[in-house]
Amino acid sequence: MSTATTPTAAEAELAVQQRQAPVRSQGYWAGVWKRVRRDPVTIACALLLLLMLLAIVFAPLLAPHDPYQGSMIRRLRGIGTPNYPLGTDELGRDIVTRLLYGGRLSWFMGIVPVALAFVIGTTLGVTAGFMGGKVNMAIMRVTDVFYAFPSVLLAVAISGALGAGIFNAILSLTLVFVPQIIRVAESVTQGVRNLDFVDAARASGASGFTIVRVHVLGNVLGPIFVYATGLISVCMILSSGLSFLGLGTKPPEPEWGLMLNTLRTAIYVQPWVAVLPGACIFVTSICFNLLSDGLRQAMDVKG
Amino acid sequence: MILYLLRRVVYAVPIALAVGFVCFMLVQIAPGDPINAIVPPDAPADVVEQVRKDYGLDKPLPVQFGLWLSKVVVGDLGRSLATGRPVWADLRSAIGNTLTLAFCASGLGFILGCILGGLAGTFRGSVLDRGAVGIAVAGVSVPHYWLGMVLVVIFSVQLNWLPAMGAGPGGSSDWGWDWEHIKHLVLPAITLSVIPMGIVTRTVRGIVAEIMNQEFITALRGKGMTRGGVFRHVVKNAAPNALAVMGLQLGYLMGGSILVETVFSWPGTGLLLNSAIFQRDLPVLQGTILVLAMFFVALNLLVDLVQTALDPRIKRA
């Protein structure tokens, strides 16, 4: 009892350490999660995206009609038509069904190019940043060339030359994003490369590959990942834009950008039905953007 | 500084060459024989062979690039497959229209972005700030081709205030600064301005917030300077970066207007590209992309030079 009321200096220090212990043992990701949990906007966006993902994955169960089967006598019905709550398109196909199925391709084309670019760009960017010298020169100068094109123009140029098709669209979009990710990866890797622990690892005989795998990647993947999530929104707008131009997805495949294109002729007949696919793109893109912003803040990534 | 400027100009040359090479390669990566990009598909075989020789398409790729480049630098971008006219003839009027649209849109976006970003940066954390940030996020997330459609639905279809298509009365593609033409410009310019508006808002908000936190602002306030006086100092410090962002945005709009031009049938480079894609008219596609990309390279250079000239702190030479 007496020790509790008059603690020695050592005991006091121990008590302070114990009090701090649970905070210190908390990992980096636990801290990130704690900050995300306090951010209602990020949580709401994540939930909304999850809901959309579930809806498009289970589209065959949820969709009330067939996505390809239209009817000439039911063309371009308005919002609120019995059985067709959001109306029908120019071929009499149910809009709800088309939106559900269309989300699959739109999400696919929004995420796959970014994922591919993430893998390729991180590999090249980390290599350039870590090796330095001539390798850096070679990779970064080629990157500069692609930076000299506005991204929409580059995507349209490559897709336009290769011709319409999902594969070509993914190829061109990947090419648009690879240089951007290379730049980020290169600059964060350079920041890590000269830190003390990398020097220490090298001094204790670790090979370059081991240093990259163990010490560099763990420190650079986070910032690159956050940057890449921010690109998903751009990618979705661009890929839908390519479909809107007649590149990318081909009819009768349901895809939001393509639906927007084919319904464009109907804006004098059913204006509010015609703009629905675009609203889906907008909501998805803004959610991805806000989610990326939230992650950036929670993970304390600069830039 | 002169040395830096010179070095920057010289560095733009290999970039421009490489951009030219990428544009040259566009026809090469296109499926099928590149000869199909020059002669119409129904040309007889001996004519095709003759053209192949004339154009040097039987020579190795680097030689072909040299030949192509020597033509391009004197303004010969080839002939359109669809119309048979020189590409440059169609491109010239289209560039004028795209520039008009891009200038108005980026100007509008810049002004709105500076107002929103400036207010948000000054009153950081306030309701005003949240609103401005929200508008900025919406601006960069919106598919602008869709926004164009929505504006057409509201202002052309429902209210019938503004025309939905074209650049002038009767579908004329010649631009003039009269009321009839300006009416056609309003919707496309607003549509195209949302992206630079969002980006400029974000940038200016960041810059202003950073400047407002610096000690010299506190010092200026402390010595009793009026709000207007402090404002002038903030503007002077924020201007180089804000202008640089804007300059690049103008370049992005030149290339990015293809979607908006398609929605509004605006007779610019975007519409030209769109019809070229539709008809697989590769010379027009290649020429348009080349000119737009070169414009972007030049603009990048110009932005760098102006920024260096405006900001005395940059002494990178």
Coordinates of C-alpha atoms in Angstrom, one line a residue:
Chain A
M1 CA 0.0 0.0 0.0
S2 CA 2.7 2.4 1.0
T3 CA 4.5 1.7 -2.3
A4 CA 1.4 2.6 -4.2
T5 CA 1.0 5.9 -2.6
T6 CA 4.7 6.9 -2.8
P7 CA 6.1 5.2 -5.9
T8 CA 9.8 5.2 -6.6
A9 CA 11.1 6.7 -9.7
A10 CA 11.6 3.3 -11.3
E11 CA 8.1 2.2 -10.5
A12 CA 6.7 5.4 -11.9
E13 CA 8.5 4.8 -15.1
L14 CA 7.3 1.3 -15.3
A15 CA 3.7 2.5 -14.8
V16 CA 4.1 5.0 -17.6
Q17 CA 5.5 2.3 -19.8
Q18 CA 2.6 0.0 -19.0
R19 CA 0.2 2.7 -19.7
Q20 CA 1.8 3.4 -23.1
A21 CA 2.3 -0.3 -23.9
P22 CA -1.1 -1.0 -25.5
V23 CA -0.7 2.1 -27.6
R24 CA 2.8 1.2 -28.8
S25 CA 1.9 -2.4 -29.5
Q26 CA -0.8 -1.2 -31.8
G27 CA 0.3 -1.9 -35.4
Y28 CA 0.3 0.6 -38.2
W29 CA -2.8 -0.9 -39.8
A30 CA -4.7 -0.8 -36.5
G31 CA -3.9 2.9 -36.4
V32 CA -5.1 3.3 -40.0
W33 CA -8.3 1.4 -39.3
K34 CA -8.9 3.6 -36.2
R35 CA -8.6 6.7 -38.2
V36 CA -10.8 5.4 -41.0
R37 CA -13.5 4.4 -38.5
R38 CA -13.7 8.0 -37.3
D39 CA -14.3 9.2 -40.9
P40 CA -18.0 8.9 -41.8
V41 CA -17.5 10.0 -45.4
T42 CA -15.0 7.3 -46.1
I43 CA -17.1 4.7 -44.4
A44 CA -20.2 5.7 -46.3
C45 CA -18.4 5.6 -49.6
A46 CA -16.9 2.2 -48.8
L47 CA -20.3 0.8 -47.9
L48 CA -22.0 2.2 -51.0
L49 CA -19.2 0.7 -53.2
L50 CA -19.6 -2.6 -51.4
L51 CA -23.4 -2.5 -52.0
M52 CA -22.8 -1.7 -55.7
L53 CA -20.3 -4.5 -56.0
L54 CA -22.7 -7.0 -54.5
A55 CA -25.5 -5.7 -56.8
I56 CA -23.4 -6.2 -59.9
V57 CA -22.0 -9.6 -58.8
F58 CA -25.4 -10.9 -58.1
A59 CA -27.0 -9.2 -61.1
P60 CA -28.4 -12.5 -62.5
L61 CA -30.4 -13.0 -59.3
L62 CA -31.5 -9.4 -58.9
A63 CA -32.2 -8.4 -62.4
P64 CA -35.9 -8.6 -63.2
H65 CA -35.5 -9.1 -67.0
D66 CA -33.1 -10.4 -69.6
P67 CA -30.3 -7.9 -70.4
Y68 CA -30.3 -8.6 -74.2
Q69 CA -33.9 -9.4 -74.9
G70 CA -35.8 -6.3 -76.0
S71 CA -39.2 -5.7 -77.4
M72 CA -40.1 -3.4 -80.2
I73 CA -43.5 -2.5 -78.6
R74 CA -41.9 -1.4 -75.3
R75 CA -39.2 1.0 -76.6
L76 CA -38.2 4.0 -74.6
R77 CA -40.7 3.8 -71.7
G78 CA -40.3 6.5 -69.0
I79 CA -39.3 6.1 -65.4
G80 CA -42.0 4.5 -63.3
T81 CA -43.5 2.2 -65.9
P82 CA -45.0 -0.8 -64.2
N83 CA -42.6 -3.8 -64.3
Y84 CA -39.9 -1.4 -65.7
P85 CA -39.2 1.0 -62.8
L86 CA -36.5 2.9 -64.6
G87 CA -38.0 2.6 -68.1
T88 CA -36.6 0.8 -71.1
D89 CA -33.9 1.7 -73.7
E90 CA -34.1 2.3 -77.4
L91 CA -34.5 -1.5 -78.0
G92 CA -37.0 -2.0 -75.3
R93 CA -34.6 -3.6 -72.8
D94 CA -35.2 -3.0 -69.1
I95 CA -32.9 -0.2 -67.8
V96 CA -32.6 -1.6 -64.3
T97 CA -31.3 -4.9 -65.7
R98 CA -29.0 -3.2 -68.1
L99 CA -27.6 -1.0 -65.3
L100 CA -26.9 -4.0 -63.1
Y101 CA -25.2 -6.0 -65.8
G102 CA -23.5 -2.9 -67.2
G103 CA -21.8 -2.3 -63.9
R104 CA -19.9 -5.5 -64.3
L105 CA -18.0 -4.3 -67.4
S106 CA -17.7 -0.7 -66.2
W107 CA -16.1 -1.8 -62.9
F108 CA -13.9 -4.4 -64.7
M109 CA -12.7 -1.8 -67.1
G110 CA -12.2 0.7 -64.3
I111 CA -10.1 -1.5 -62.1
V112 CA -8.2 -3.9 -64.3
P113 CA -6.1 -1.3 -66.2
V114 CA -5.2 0.3 -62.8
A115 CA -4.3 -3.0 -61.3
L116 CA -2.1 -3.9 -64.3
A117 CA -0.5 -0.5 -64.3
F118 CA 0.1 -0.8 -60.5
V119 CA 2.0 -4.1 -61.0
I120 CA 4.0 -2.9 -64.0
G121 CA 4.5 0.7 -62.9
T122 CA 5.6 -0.4 -59.4
T123 CA 8.1 -2.9 -60.8
L124 CA 9.6 -0.3 -63.2
G125 CA 9.4 2.6 -60.8
V126 CA 11.0 0.9 -57.9
T127 CA 13.7 -0.5 -60.2
A128 CA 14.4 3.0 -61.5
G129 CA 14.4 4.6 -58.1
F130 CA 16.5 1.9 -56.5
M131 CA 19.1 1.3 -59.2
G132 CA 19.5 5.0 -60.1
G133 CA 22.1 5.9 -62.8
K134 CA 21.5 4.7 -66.4
V135 CA 18.6 2.4 -65.6
N136 CA 16.8 5.4 -64.0
M137 CA 17.6 7.6 -67.0
A138 CA 16.3 5.0 -69.5
I139 CA 13.0 4.3 -67.6
M140 CA 12.3 7.9 -66.7
R141 CA 13.0 9.4 -70.1
V142 CA 10.6 7.0 -71.8
T143 CA 8.1 7.9 -69.1
D144 CA 8.5 11.6 -70.0
V145 CA 7.4 10.9 -73.5
F146 CA 4.1 9.4 -72.5
Y147 CA 3.7 12.3 -70.1
A148 CA 3.8 14.6 -73.1
F149 CA 0.3 13.4 -74.1
P150 CA -2.8 14.4 -72.3
S151 CA -4.2 11.1 -70.9
V152 CA -7.6 11.2 -72.7
L153 CA -5.7 11.9 -76.0
L154 CA -3.3 9.0 -75.4
A155 CA -6.1 6.6 -74.6
V156 CA -8.1 7.7 -77.6
A157 CA -5.0 7.6 -79.9
I158 CA -4.0 4.0 -79.0
S159 CA -7.6 2.7 -78.9
G160 CA -8.4 4.5 -82.1
A161 CA -5.4 3.0 -83.9
L162 CA -5.9 -0.5 -82.6
G163 CA -9.7 -0.4 -83.1
A164 CA -12.7 -1.0 -80.8
G165 CA -12.7 -3.9 -78.3
I166 CA -12.4 -4.4 -74.6
F167 CA -8.9 -5.8 -74.8
N168 CA -7.6 -2.9 -76.8
A169 CA -9.3 -0.4 -74.4
I170 CA -7.6 -2.1 -71.4
L171 CA -4.3 -2.1 -73.2
S172 CA -4.5 1.6 -74.0
L173 CA -5.7 2.6 -70.5
T174 CA -2.9 0.5 -68.9
L175 CA -0.4 2.4 -71.1
V176 CA -1.9 5.7 -69.9
F177 CA -1.5 4.8 -66.2
V178 CA 1.8 3.0 -66.2
P179 CA 3.9 6.2 -66.6
Q180 CA 2.0 8.0 -63.8
I181 CA 2.6 5.1 -61.4
I182 CA 6.2 4.8 -62.4
R183 CA 6.7 8.5 -61.5
V184 CA 5.2 8.1 -58.0
A185 CA 7.0 4.8 -57.4
E186 CA 10.3 6.2 -58.5
S187 CA 10.0 9.3 -56.3
V188 CA 9.0 7.4 -53.1
T189 CA 11.6 4.7 -53.7
Q190 CA 14.3 7.4 -53.9
G191 CA 13.1 8.8 -50.6
V192 CA 13.5 5.4 -48.9
R193 CA 16.7 4.4 -50.7
N194 CA 19.0 6.7 -48.7
L195 CA 17.5 6.1 -45.3
D196 CA 19.7 4.7 -42.6
F197 CA 18.1 1.2 -42.3
V198 CA 18.7 0.6 -46.0
D199 CA 22.4 1.4 -45.5
A200 CA 22.5 -0.8 -42.4
A201 CA 21.0 -3.7 -44.4
R202 CA 23.5 -3.2 -47.1
A203 CA 26.4 -3.0 -44.6
S204 CA 25.3 -6.3 -43.1
G205 CA 25.5 -7.9 -46.5
A206 CA 22.0 -8.0 -47.8
S207 CA 21.7 -8.3 -51.6
G208 CA 19.9 -5.6 -53.6
F209 CA 17.0 -7.9 -54.2
T210 CA 16.6 -8.7 -50.5
I211 CA 16.8 -5.0 -49.6
V212 CA 14.0 -4.1 -52.1
R213 CA 11.9 -7.0 -51.0
V214 CA 12.2 -6.6 -47.3
H215 CA 13.0 -3.0 -46.7
V216 CA 11.9 -0.9 -49.7
L217 CA 8.6 -2.5 -50.8
G218 CA 7.0 -2.4 -47.4
N219 CA 7.6 1.4 -47.3
V220 CA 6.7 2.3 -50.8
L221 CA 3.6 0.1 -51.6
G222 CA 1.3 2.1 -49.3
P223 CA 1.8 5.5 -51.0
I224 CA 1.7 3.9 -54.5
F225 CA -1.5 1.9 -53.6
V226 CA -3.2 5.1 -52.4
Y227 CA -2.2 6.9 -55.6
A228 CA -3.5 3.9 -57.6
T229 CA -6.9 3.9 -55.9
G230 CA -7.3 7.5 -56.9
L231 CA -6.7 6.5 -60.5
I232 CA -9.7 4.1 -60.5
S233 CA -12.1 6.9 -60.7
V234 CA -10.2 8.4 -63.6
C235 CA -10.0 5.0 -65.3
M236 CA -13.7 4.4 -65.0
I237 CA -14.5 7.8 -66.5
L238 CA -12.0 7.2 -69.3
S239 CA -13.0 3.6 -70.1
S240 CA -16.7 4.6 -70.2
G241 CA -15.6 7.6 -72.3
L242 CA -13.9 5.2 -74.8
S243 CA -17.1 3.2 -75.0
F244 CA -19.1 6.4 -75.3
L245 CA -16.9 7.2 -78.4
G246 CA -17.6 3.8 -79.9
L247 CA -14.2 2.4 -78.8
G248 CA -14.0 -0.1 -76.0
T249 CA -17.2 -2.2 -75.4
K250 CA -19.2 -3.1 -78.5
P251 CA -23.0 -3.4 -78.6
P252 CA -25.1 -5.3 -77.5
E253 CA -22.9 -5.7 -74.4
P254 CA -24.3 -3.7 -71.5
E255 CA -21.8 -1.1 -70.3
W256 CA -22.6 2.3 -68.7
G257 CA -20.6 4.4 -71.2
L258 CA -22.0 2.5 -74.2
M259 CA -25.5 2.8 -72.8
L260 CA -25.0 6.5 -72.4
N261 CA -23.9 6.7 -76.1
T262 CA -26.8 4.7 -77.5
L263 CA -29.4 6.5 -75.3
R264 CA -28.0 9.8 -76.3
T265 CA -30.3 9.9 -79.4
A266 CA -33.2 9.5 -77.1
I267 CA -32.8 12.6 -75.0
Y268 CA -35.7 14.3 -76.7
V269 CA -38.0 11.3 -76.0
Q270 CA -36.9 10.1 -72.5
P271 CA -34.3 12.7 -71.2
W272 CA -34.1 11.4 -67.7
V273 CA -33.8 7.7 -68.7
A274 CA -31.0 8.6 -71.0
V275 CA -28.8 10.2 -68.3
L276 CA -29.2 7.3 -65.8
P277 CA -26.1 5.3 -66.9
G278 CA -23.9 8.4 -66.5
A279 CA -25.3 9.0 -63.0
C280 CA -24.1 5.5 -62.1
I281 CA -20.6 6.3 -63.4
F282 CA -20.7 9.6 -61.5
V283 CA -21.7 8.0 -58.2
T284 CA -19.1 5.2 -58.5
S285 CA -16.3 7.6 -59.5
I286 CA -17.0 10.1 -56.7
C287 CA -17.1 7.2 -54.2
F288 CA -13.7 5.9 -55.3
N289 CA -12.3 9.4 -55.2
L290 CA -13.5 10.1 -51.7
L291 CA -12.4 6.6 -50.6
S292 CA -9.0 7.3 -51.9
D293 CA -8.8 10.7 -50.2
G294 CA -9.9 9.1 -46.9
L295 CA -7.2 6.3 -47.3
R296 CA -4.6 9.0 -48.1
Q297 CA -5.4 10.8 -44.9
A298 CA -5.7 7.7 -42.7
M299 CA -2.4 6.3 -44.0
D300 CA -0.8 9.7 -43.7
V301 CA 0.5 9.7 -47.3
K302 CA 1.7 13.1 -48.5
G303 CA 0.8 14.5 -51.8
Chain B
M1 CA 18.4 31.8 -65.3
I2 CA 19.0 32.3 -69.0
L3 CA 21.0 29.1 -69.0
Y4 CA 18.2 27.2 -67.3
L5 CA 15.7 28.6 -69.9
L6 CA 17.9 27.5 -72.7
R7 CA 18.4 24.1 -71.3
R8 CA 14.7 23.7 -70.9
V9 CA 14.1 24.7 -74.5
V10 CA 16.8 22.3 -75.8
Y11 CA 15.4 19.5 -73.6
A12 CA 12.0 19.9 -75.3
V13 CA 13.5 18.9 -78.7
P14 CA 14.0 15.1 -78.0
I15 CA 10.6 15.0 -76.3
A16 CA 9.0 16.5 -79.3
L17 CA 10.8 14.0 -81.6
A18 CA 9.8 11.1 -79.3
V19 CA 6.2 12.3 -79.4
G20 CA 6.4 12.4 -83.1
F21 CA 7.7 8.8 -83.1
V22 CA 4.8 7.6 -81.0
C23 CA 2.4 9.3 -83.4
F24 CA 4.2 7.6 -86.3
M25 CA 3.9 4.3 -84.6
L26 CA 0.1 4.7 -84.3
V27 CA -0.3 3.7 -87.9
Q28 CA 2.2 0.9 -87.5
I29 CA 0.3 -0.7 -84.5
A30 CA -3.0 -0.4 -86.3
P31 CA -4.1 -3.9 -87.5
G32 CA -3.5 -4.5 -91.1
D33 CA -1.0 -3.2 -93.6
P34 CA -0.1 0.5 -93.1
I35 CA -0.5 1.0 -96.8
N36 CA -4.3 0.8 -96.1
A37 CA -3.9 4.0 -94.3
I38 CA -2.8 5.8 -97.5
V39 CA -4.7 4.2 -100.4
P40 CA -8.4 3.5 -100.5
P41 CA -9.3 -0.2 -100.0
D42 CA -10.6 -0.7 -103.6
A43 CA -7.3 0.5 -105.3
P44 CA -5.8 -1.9 -107.9
A45 CA -2.8 -3.9 -106.8
D46 CA -0.3 -2.2 -109.1
V47 CA -1.3 1.2 -107.8
V48 CA -0.9 -0.1 -104.3
E49 CA 2.7 -1.3 -105.1
Q50 CA 3.5 2.1 -106.8
V51 CA 2.2 4.0 -103.7
R52 CA 4.2 1.7 -101.5
K53 CA 7.4 2.6 -103.3
D54 CA 6.5 6.3 -103.5
Y55 CA 5.9 6.5 -99.8
G56 CA 9.0 4.4 -99.0
L57 CA 6.9 1.8 -97.2
D58 CA 9.2 -0.9 -98.5
K59 CA 12.1 0.6 -96.6
P60 CA 13.1 -0.2 -93.0
L61 CA 11.1 1.4 -90.2
P62 CA 13.8 4.1 -89.1
V63 CA 14.1 5.2 -92.7
Q64 CA 10.3 5.4 -93.0
F65 CA 10.2 7.5 -89.8
G66 CA 12.8 9.9 -91.3
L67 CA 10.8 10.3 -94.5
W68 CA 7.5 10.8 -92.6
L69 CA 9.2 13.4 -90.3
S70 CA 10.6 15.3 -93.2
K71 CA 7.1 15.7 -94.6
V72 CA 5.5 16.5 -91.3
V73 CA 7.9 19.4 -90.4
V74 CA 6.8 21.2 -93.6
G75 CA 3.1 20.7 -92.7
D76 CA 2.3 17.7 -95.0
L77 CA 0.2 15.4 -92.8
G78 CA -1.0 13.3 -95.7
R79 CA -4.5 13.1 -97.1
S80 CA -7.7 12.0 -95.5
L81 CA -8.9 8.6 -96.7
A82 CA -12.6 9.6 -96.4
T83 CA -12.5 13.0 -98.1
G84 CA -9.2 12.9 -100.1
R85 CA -8.4 16.4 -98.8
P86 CA -5.1 17.2 -97.1
V87 CA -5.4 16.5 -93.4
W88 CA -4.0 19.9 -92.5
A89 CA -6.7 21.8 -94.3
D90 CA -9.5 20.3 -92.2
L91 CA -7.4 20.4 -89.1
R92 CA -6.7 24.1 -89.2
S93 CA -10.3 25.3 -88.8
A94 CA -10.9 22.5 -86.3
I95 CA -8.0 23.6 -84.1
G96 CA -9.4 27.2 -84.0
N97 CA -12.7 26.0 -82.8
T98 CA -11.1 23.7 -80.2
L99 CA -8.9 26.5 -79.0
T100 CA -11.9 28.8 -78.6
L101 CA -13.7 26.2 -76.5
A102 CA -10.7 25.2 -74.5
F103 CA -9.7 28.9 -73.7
C104 CA -13.2 29.8 -72.6
A105 CA -13.6 26.6 -70.5
S106 CA -10.2 26.9 -68.8
G107 CA -10.7 30.6 -68.2
L108 CA -14.1 29.9 -66.6
G109 CA -12.6 27.0 -64.6
F110 CA -9.7 29.1 -63.5
I111 CA -11.7 32.0 -62.2
L112 CA -14.2 29.7 -60.4
G113 CA -11.4 27.5 -59.1
C114 CA -9.5 30.5 -57.8
I115 CA -12.5 32.0 -56.0
L116 CA -13.5 28.7 -54.5
G117 CA -10.0 27.6 -53.6
G118 CA -9.1 31.0 -52.3
L119 CA -12.1 31.1 -50.0
A120 CA -11.6 27.5 -48.9
G121 CA -7.9 28.1 -48.1
T122 CA -8.6 31.3 -46.2
F123 CA -11.4 30.0 -44.1
R124 CA -10.0 26.5 -43.6
G125 CA -12.3 24.1 -41.8
S126 CA -15.4 26.2 -42.2
V127 CA -18.6 25.3 -43.9
L128 CA -17.4 27.3 -46.9
D129 CA -14.3 25.2 -47.0
R130 CA -16.3 21.9 -46.9
G131 CA -18.6 23.1 -49.6
A132 CA -15.7 24.2 -51.9
V133 CA -13.9 20.9 -51.4
G134 CA -17.2 19.0 -52.1
I135 CA -17.6 20.9 -55.4
A136 CA -14.0 20.2 -56.3
V137 CA -14.3 16.5 -55.7
A138 CA -17.5 16.4 -57.7
G139 CA -15.8 18.4 -60.5
V140 CA -13.0 15.9 -60.9
S141 CA -15.2 12.9 -60.5
V142 CA -18.0 13.8 -62.9
P143 CA -17.9 12.1 -66.3
H144 CA -18.0 15.4 -68.2
Y145 CA -19.6 13.9 -71.3
W146 CA -22.5 12.9 -69.0
L147 CA -22.7 16.4 -67.5
G148 CA -22.9 17.7 -71.0
M149 CA -25.9 15.5 -71.7
V150 CA -27.6 16.6 -68.4
L151 CA -27.1 20.3 -69.3
V152 CA -28.6 19.7 -72.7
V153 CA -31.6 17.9 -71.1
I154 CA -32.1 20.8 -68.7
F155 CA -31.3 23.9 -70.8
S156 CA -32.1 22.7 -74.3
V157 CA -34.8 20.0 -74.1
Q158 CA -36.7 21.2 -71.0
L159 CA -36.2 25.0 -70.9
N160 CA -35.3 25.5 -74.6
W161 CA -32.9 28.4 -73.7
L162 CA -29.8 27.3 -75.4
P163 CA -28.9 25.3 -78.5
A164 CA -27.8 21.7 -78.0
M165 CA -25.5 21.2 -80.9
G166 CA -23.0 22.9 -83.3
A167 CA -21.0 26.0 -83.0
G168 CA -23.3 28.4 -84.8
P169 CA -26.6 28.9 -86.5
G170 CA -27.4 26.5 -89.3
G171 CA -24.7 24.1 -88.3
S172 CA -21.9 26.4 -89.7
S173 CA -18.5 25.6 -88.4
D174 CA -17.0 29.1 -88.8
W175 CA -16.6 30.9 -85.5
G176 CA -17.5 34.5 -84.8
W177 CA -17.9 36.5 -81.6
D178 CA -21.6 37.4 -82.0
W179 CA -24.5 36.5 -79.7
E180 CA -25.7 33.5 -81.9
H181 CA -22.3 31.9 -81.7
I182 CA -21.8 32.6 -78.0
K183 CA -25.1 31.0 -77.2
H184 CA -23.7 27.8 -78.8
L185 CA -20.5 28.1 -76.7
V186 CA -22.2 28.4 -73.3
L187 CA -23.1 24.7 -72.6
P188 CA -19.9 23.1 -74.0
A189 CA -17.7 25.6 -72.2
I190 CA -19.4 25.1 -68.8
T191 CA -19.3 21.3 -69.3
L192 CA -15.6 21.4 -70.1
S193 CA -14.8 23.8 -67.3
V194 CA -15.7 21.5 -64.4
I195 CA -12.5 19.5 -64.5
P196 CA -10.1 22.5 -64.3
M197 CA -12.4 24.1 -61.8
G198 CA -12.0 21.1 -59.5
I199 CA -8.3 20.8 -59.9
V200 CA -7.6 24.5 -59.6
T201 CA -9.8 24.7 -56.5
R202 CA -7.8 21.9 -54.8
T203 CA -4.5 23.4 -55.8
V204 CA -5.3 27.0 -54.9
R205 CA -6.8 25.9 -51.5
G206 CA -3.6 24.0 -50.7
I207 CA -1.4 26.9 -51.7
V208 CA -3.4 29.6 -50.0
A209 CA -3.7 27.6 -46.8
E210 CA 0.1 27.1 -46.8
I211 CA 0.8 30.8 -47.4
M212 CA -1.7 31.9 -44.7
N213 CA 0.2 29.7 -42.2
Q214 CA 3.5 31.4 -42.8
E215 CA 5.0 33.9 -40.5
F216 CA 5.2 36.8 -42.8
I217 CA 1.4 36.9 -43.1
T218 CA 1.2 37.1 -39.3
A219 CA 3.8 39.9 -39.4
L220 CA 1.9 41.8 -42.1
R221 CA -1.2 41.5 -40.0
G222 CA 0.7 42.5 -36.9
K223 CA 1.9 45.7 -38.4
G224 CA -1.7 46.6 -39.1
M225 CA -2.0 45.9 -42.8
T226 CA -5.5 45.9 -44.2
R227 CA -7.2 42.7 -45.5
G228 CA -6.8 44.0 -49.0
G229 CA -3.1 44.4 -48.5
V230 CA -2.6 40.9 -47.1
F231 CA -4.7 39.6 -50.0
R232 CA -2.3 41.2 -52.5
H233 CA 0.6 39.4 -50.8
V234 CA -1.2 36.1 -50.9
V235 CA -2.0 36.5 -54.6
K236 CA 1.6 37.3 -55.5
N237 CA 2.8 34.2 -53.7
A238 CA 0.1 31.9 -55.1
A239 CA 0.1 33.1 -58.7
P240 CA 3.1 31.2 -60.2
N241 CA 1.9 27.8 -59.1
A242 CA -1.8 28.5 -59.8
L243 CA -0.9 29.7 -63.3
A244 CA 1.3 26.7 -63.9
V245 CA -1.6 24.3 -63.0
M246 CA -3.9 26.3 -65.2
G247 CA -1.5 26.2 -68.2
L248 CA -1.3 22.4 -68.1
Q249 CA -5.1 22.2 -67.7
L250 CA -5.5 24.1 -70.9
G251 CA -3.4 21.5 -72.6
Y252 CA -5.4 18.6 -71.1
L253 CA -8.6 20.3 -72.3
M254 CA -7.3 20.6 -75.8
G255 CA -6.8 16.8 -75.8
G256 CA -9.7 16.0 -73.5
S257 CA -12.4 18.0 -75.3
I258 CA -13.0 15.1 -77.7
L259 CA -15.8 13.7 -75.5
V260 CA -17.5 17.1 -74.9
E261 CA -17.1 18.0 -78.6
T262 CA -18.8 14.7 -79.5
V263 CA -21.7 15.4 -77.2
F264 CA -22.3 18.9 -78.5
S265 CA -21.2 18.2 -82.1
W266 CA -18.7 21.1 -81.7
P267 CA -16.7 21.3 -84.9
G268 CA -13.3 21.0 -83.4
T269 CA -10.4 18.5 -83.3
G270 CA -12.4 16.2 -81.1
L271 CA -15.2 15.8 -83.6
L272 CA -12.6 15.4 -86.3
L273 CA -11.0 12.6 -84.3
N274 CA -14.3 11.0 -83.6
S275 CA -15.2 10.8 -87.2
A276 CA -11.7 9.6 -88.1
I277 CA -12.1 6.8 -85.5
F278 CA -15.5 5.9 -86.9
Q279 CA -14.3 5.8 -90.5
R280 CA -10.9 4.3 -89.6
D281 CA -9.3 7.3 -91.3
L282 CA -5.8 6.8 -89.9
P283 CA -4.1 9.8 -91.5
V284 CA -6.6 12.2 -89.9
L285 CA -6.3 10.3 -86.6
Q286 CA -2.5 10.5 -86.7
G287 CA -2.3 14.1 -87.8
T288 CA -4.8 15.3 -85.3
I289 CA -3.1 13.5 -82.4
L290 CA 0.3 14.7 -83.5
V291 CA -0.7 18.4 -83.7
L292 CA -2.5 18.2 -80.3
A293 CA 0.4 16.4 -78.6
M294 CA 2.9 19.0 -80.0
F295 CA 0.7 21.7 -78.8
F296 CA 0.8 20.1 -75.3
V297 CA 4.6 19.8 -75.4
A298 CA 4.9 23.5 -76.4
L299 CA 2.5 24.5 -73.7
N300 CA 4.4 22.5 -71.1
L301 CA 7.5 24.4 -72.1
L302 CA 5.7 27.7 -72.1
V303 CA 4.4 27.1 -68.6
D304 CA 7.8 26.2 -67.3
L305 CA 9.3 29.4 -68.8
V306 CA 6.5 31.6 -67.6
Q307 CA 6.8 30.1 -64.1
T308 CA 10.5 30.7 -64.0
A309 CA 10.0 34.3 -65.1
L310 CA 7.3 35.0 -62.6
D311 CA 8.9 33.3 -59.6
P312 CA 12.2 35.0 -58.7
R313 CA 12.9 32.1 -56.2
I314 CA 13.4 29.6 -59.1
K315 CA 17.1 29.8 -59.9
R316 CA 17.7 26.4 -61.2
A317 CA 20.5 27.2 -63.7

